[in-house]
Coordinates of C-alpha atoms in Angstrom, one line a residue:
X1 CA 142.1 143.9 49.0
X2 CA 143.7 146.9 47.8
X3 CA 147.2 147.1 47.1
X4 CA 149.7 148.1 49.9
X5 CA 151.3 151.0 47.7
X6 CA 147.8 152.5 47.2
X7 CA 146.7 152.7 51.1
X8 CA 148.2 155.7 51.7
X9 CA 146.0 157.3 49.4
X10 CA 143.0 156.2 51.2
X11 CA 141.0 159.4 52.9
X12 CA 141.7 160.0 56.4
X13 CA 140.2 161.3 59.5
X14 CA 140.0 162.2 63.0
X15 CA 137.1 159.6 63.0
X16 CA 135.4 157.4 61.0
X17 CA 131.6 158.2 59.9
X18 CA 128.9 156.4 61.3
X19 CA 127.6 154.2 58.4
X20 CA 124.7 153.9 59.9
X21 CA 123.7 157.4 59.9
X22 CA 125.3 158.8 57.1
X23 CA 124.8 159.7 53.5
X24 CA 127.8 158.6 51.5
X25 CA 128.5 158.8 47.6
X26 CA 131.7 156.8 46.8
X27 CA 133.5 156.8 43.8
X28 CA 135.9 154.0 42.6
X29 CA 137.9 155.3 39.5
X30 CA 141.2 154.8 38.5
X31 CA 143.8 152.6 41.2
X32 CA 140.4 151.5 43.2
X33 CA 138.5 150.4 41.0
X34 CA 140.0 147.0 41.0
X35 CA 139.5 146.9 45.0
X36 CA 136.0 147.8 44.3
X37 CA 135.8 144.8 41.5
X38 CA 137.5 142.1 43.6
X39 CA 136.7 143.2 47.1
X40 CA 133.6 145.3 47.5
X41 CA 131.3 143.9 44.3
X42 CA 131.7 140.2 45.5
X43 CA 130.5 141.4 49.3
X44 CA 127.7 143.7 47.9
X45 CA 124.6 141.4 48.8
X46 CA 125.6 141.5 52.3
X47 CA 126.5 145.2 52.2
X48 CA 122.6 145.8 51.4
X49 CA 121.1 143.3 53.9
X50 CA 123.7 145.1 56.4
X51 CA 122.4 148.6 55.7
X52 CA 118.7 147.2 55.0
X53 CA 119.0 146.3 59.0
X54 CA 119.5 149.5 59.5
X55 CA 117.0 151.0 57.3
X56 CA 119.8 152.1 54.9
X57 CA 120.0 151.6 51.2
X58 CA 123.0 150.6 48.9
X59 CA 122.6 151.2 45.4
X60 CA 125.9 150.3 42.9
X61 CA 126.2 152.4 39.3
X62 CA 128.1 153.0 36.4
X63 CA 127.8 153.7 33.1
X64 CA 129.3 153.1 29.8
X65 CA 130.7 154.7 27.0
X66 CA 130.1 153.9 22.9
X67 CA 133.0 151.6 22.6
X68 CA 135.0 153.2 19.6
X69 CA 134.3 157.3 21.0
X70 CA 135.9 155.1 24.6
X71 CA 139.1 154.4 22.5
X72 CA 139.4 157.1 20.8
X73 CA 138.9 159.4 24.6
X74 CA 141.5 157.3 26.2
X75 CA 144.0 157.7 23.5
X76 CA 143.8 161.3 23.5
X77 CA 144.3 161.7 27.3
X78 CA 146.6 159.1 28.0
X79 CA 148.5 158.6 25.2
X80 CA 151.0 155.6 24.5
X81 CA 154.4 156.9 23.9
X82 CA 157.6 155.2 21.8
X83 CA 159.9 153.2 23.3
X84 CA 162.4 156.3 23.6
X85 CA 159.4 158.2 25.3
X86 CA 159.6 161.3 22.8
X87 CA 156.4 160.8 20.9
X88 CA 153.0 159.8 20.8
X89 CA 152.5 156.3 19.0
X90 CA 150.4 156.3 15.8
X91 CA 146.3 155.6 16.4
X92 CA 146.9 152.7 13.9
X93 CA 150.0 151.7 15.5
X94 CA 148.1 151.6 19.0
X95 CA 145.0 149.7 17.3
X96 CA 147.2 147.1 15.7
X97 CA 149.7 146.3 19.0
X98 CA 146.6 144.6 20.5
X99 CA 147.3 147.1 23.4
X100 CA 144.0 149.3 22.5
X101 CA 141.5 145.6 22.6
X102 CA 138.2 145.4 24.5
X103 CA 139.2 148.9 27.0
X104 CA 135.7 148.4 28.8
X105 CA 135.6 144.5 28.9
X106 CA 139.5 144.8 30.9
X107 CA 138.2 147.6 33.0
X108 CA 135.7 145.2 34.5
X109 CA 137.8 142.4 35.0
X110 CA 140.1 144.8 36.7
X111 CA 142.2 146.1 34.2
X112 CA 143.5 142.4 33.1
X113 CA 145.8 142.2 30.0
X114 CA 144.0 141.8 26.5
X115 CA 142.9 138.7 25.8
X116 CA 143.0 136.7 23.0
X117 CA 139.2 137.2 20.6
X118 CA 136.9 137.9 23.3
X119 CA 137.9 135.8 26.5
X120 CA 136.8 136.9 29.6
X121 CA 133.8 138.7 28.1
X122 CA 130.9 136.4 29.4
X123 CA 133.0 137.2 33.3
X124 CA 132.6 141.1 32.4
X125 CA 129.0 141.2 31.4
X126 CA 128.1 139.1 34.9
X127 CA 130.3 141.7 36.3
X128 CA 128.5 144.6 34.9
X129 CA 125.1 142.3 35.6
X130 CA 125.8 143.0 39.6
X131 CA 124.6 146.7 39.3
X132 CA 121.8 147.9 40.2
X133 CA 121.8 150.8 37.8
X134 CA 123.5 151.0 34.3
X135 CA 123.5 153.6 31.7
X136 CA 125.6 155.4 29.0
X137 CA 127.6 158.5 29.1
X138 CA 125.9 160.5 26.0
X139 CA 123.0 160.3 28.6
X140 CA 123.8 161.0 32.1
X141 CA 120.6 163.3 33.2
X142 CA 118.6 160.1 33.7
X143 CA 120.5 158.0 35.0
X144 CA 121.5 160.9 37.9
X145 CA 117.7 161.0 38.1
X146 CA 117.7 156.8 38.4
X147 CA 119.5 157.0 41.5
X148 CA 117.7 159.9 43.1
X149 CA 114.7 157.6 42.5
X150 CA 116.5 154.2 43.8
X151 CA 117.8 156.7 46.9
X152 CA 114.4 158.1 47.9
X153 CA 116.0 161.9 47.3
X154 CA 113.8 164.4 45.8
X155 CA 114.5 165.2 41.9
X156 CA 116.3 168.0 41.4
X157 CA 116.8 169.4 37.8
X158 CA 119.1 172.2 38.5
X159 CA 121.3 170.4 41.1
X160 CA 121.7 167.7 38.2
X161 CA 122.4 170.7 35.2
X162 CA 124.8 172.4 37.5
X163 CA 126.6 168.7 38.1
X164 CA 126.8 167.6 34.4
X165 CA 127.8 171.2 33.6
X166 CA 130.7 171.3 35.7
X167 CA 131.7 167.9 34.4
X168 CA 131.2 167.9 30.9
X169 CA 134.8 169.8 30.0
X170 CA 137.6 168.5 27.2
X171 CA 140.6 167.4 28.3
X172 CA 143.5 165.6 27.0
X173 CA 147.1 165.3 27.6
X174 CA 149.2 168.8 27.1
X175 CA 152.7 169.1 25.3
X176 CA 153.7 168.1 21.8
X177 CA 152.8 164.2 22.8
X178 CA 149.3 165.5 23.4
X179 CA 149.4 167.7 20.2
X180 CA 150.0 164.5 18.2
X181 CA 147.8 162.6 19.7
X182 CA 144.9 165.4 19.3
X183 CA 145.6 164.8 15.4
X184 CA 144.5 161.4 15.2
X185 CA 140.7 161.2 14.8
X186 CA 138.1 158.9 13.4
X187 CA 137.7 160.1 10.3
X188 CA 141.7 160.8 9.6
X189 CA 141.8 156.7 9.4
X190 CA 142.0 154.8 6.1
X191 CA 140.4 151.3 5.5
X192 CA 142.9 149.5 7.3
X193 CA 142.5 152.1 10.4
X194 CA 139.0 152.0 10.8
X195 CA 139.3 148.1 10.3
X196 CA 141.4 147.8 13.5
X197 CA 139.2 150.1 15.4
X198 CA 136.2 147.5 14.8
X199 CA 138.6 144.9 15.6
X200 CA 139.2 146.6 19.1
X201 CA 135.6 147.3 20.1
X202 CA 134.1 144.6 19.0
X203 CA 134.0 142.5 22.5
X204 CA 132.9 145.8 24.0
X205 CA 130.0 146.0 21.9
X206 CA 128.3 143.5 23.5
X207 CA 128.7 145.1 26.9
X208 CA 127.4 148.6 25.4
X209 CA 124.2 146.9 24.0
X210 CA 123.4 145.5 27.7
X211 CA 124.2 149.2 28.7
X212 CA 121.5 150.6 26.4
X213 CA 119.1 148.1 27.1
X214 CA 119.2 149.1 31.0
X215 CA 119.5 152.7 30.1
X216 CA 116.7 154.5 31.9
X217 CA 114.2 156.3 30.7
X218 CA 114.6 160.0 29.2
X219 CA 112.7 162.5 31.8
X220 CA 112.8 165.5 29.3
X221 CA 109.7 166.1 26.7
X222 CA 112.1 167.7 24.0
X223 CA 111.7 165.3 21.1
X224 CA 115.5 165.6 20.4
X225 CA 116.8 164.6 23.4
X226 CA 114.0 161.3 23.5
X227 CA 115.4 160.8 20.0
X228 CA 118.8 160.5 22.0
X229 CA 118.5 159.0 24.8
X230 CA 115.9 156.2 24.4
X231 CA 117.5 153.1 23.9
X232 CA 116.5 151.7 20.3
X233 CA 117.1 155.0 18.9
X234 CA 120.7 155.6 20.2
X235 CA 121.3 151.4 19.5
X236 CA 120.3 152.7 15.8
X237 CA 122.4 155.3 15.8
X238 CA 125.3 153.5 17.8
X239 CA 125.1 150.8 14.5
X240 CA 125.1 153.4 12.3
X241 CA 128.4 154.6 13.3
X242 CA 130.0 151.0 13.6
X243 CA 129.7 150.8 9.8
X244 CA 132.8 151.2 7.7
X245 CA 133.7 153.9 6.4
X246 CA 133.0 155.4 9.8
X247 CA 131.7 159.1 10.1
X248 CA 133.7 161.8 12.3
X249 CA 133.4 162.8 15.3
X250 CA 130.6 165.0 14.9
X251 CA 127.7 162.4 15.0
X252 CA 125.3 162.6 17.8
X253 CA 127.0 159.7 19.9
X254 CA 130.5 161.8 19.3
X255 CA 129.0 165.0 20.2
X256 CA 130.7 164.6 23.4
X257 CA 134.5 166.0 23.3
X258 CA 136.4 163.0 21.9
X259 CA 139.4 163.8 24.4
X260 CA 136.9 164.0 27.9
X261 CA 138.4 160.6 29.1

């Protein structure tokens, strides 16, 4: 279950909602996403057959990121300091401690140490196999419109713009750590740099591809954003950008602000 130190956190109430007549949307980021990866996933097939018997429906989602635009993200909004706590530590220092290896892969296994090559992989690809929808972030509209359709809700364009609008804002860690951290981008590294960034999302490519193969469908009739979001295109595009010398941040899968976490 979920750690003692984090069950104060938990939401409270004068009582608890009837599951059986209420519409719920729970999110499990940061400290409980482990508790939903070692307590809630394994218990998932009873969870629907419990809410099936009461003419309910559970449906489990996420999505995930291009690998090297992930690392590059997490760096800027969390960045790893030096020992003495003053500064941000180099992007190539980061990429070569080992510390930066397989971000998505660990988050599935919840948030286990870096493994040696790509251990634990095969474990995080079941893992992410237990879903019942999967996309990637540079396409969110259809995979909102995915779970409407798995829900039985109505589709609702504008409620979905409004959503991805409010979300879809930079952000990054303040102060002179974050301004030093902002400086490091893809295209500031040299051969050696963009070596260890392949190095580190390597394992994590694997789980990207299974991502973009269950990537639903686009719903929009704009050419461009078909281009975008349908899955051989943006796996051509994704491969594109995994080739060395890497392009900046300014290619269509990095369109999204590099620091948005």
């Amino acid at each position: 279950g979920m750690e003692p130190r984090w069950r104060d956190k938990l939401c409270g109430g004068a009582a608890p909602l009837d599951w059986r007549s209420s519409k719920v949307a729970v999110e499990f980021h940061s400290y409980s996403k482990g508790f939903f990866l070692r307590s809630v996933l394994p218990a998932l097939g009873a969870l629907k057959r419990r809410y099936a018997e009461a003419n309910g429906t559970v449906v489990a989602v996420t999505s995930i990121r291009e690998p090297a635009s992930h690392l590059l993200s997490k760096y800027r909004m969390w960045p790893p300091r030096t020992a003495d706590r003053t500064h941000a530590v180099p992007l190539p220092a980061w990429l070569a401690s080992g510390e930066a290896h397989s971000l998505q892969s660990r988050a599935l296994l919840s948030e286990r140490p870096a493994l040696p090559g790509c251990e634990g992989l095969t474990e995080a690809r079941a893992r992410l196999g237990q879903f019942d929808v999967v996309g990637v972030t540079h396409c969110l509209r259809p995979l909102l419109a995915a779970i409407e359709e798995r829900l039985g809700l109505p589709h609702d364009p504008a409620r979905t713009g409004a959503a991805l609008a409010a979300y879809h804002r930079p952000q990054h860690w303040g102060g002179a750590i974050g301004r030093e951290a902002s400086e490091w981008t893809a295209s500031r590294l040299n051969a050696t740099g963009r070596r260890l960034l392949g190095d580190a999302t390597r394992c994590d490519e694997s789980l990207y591809s299974d991502a973009l193969r269950r990537q639903p469908p686009p719903l929009e009739t704009k050419e461009s954003v078909k281009t975008l979001c349908q899955p051989p295109a943006a796996a051509a595009q994704w491969r594109i950008w995994q080739s060395i010398p890497r392009a900046a941040e300014n290619t269509t899968l990095m369109s999204e602000a590099i620091g948005s976490g």
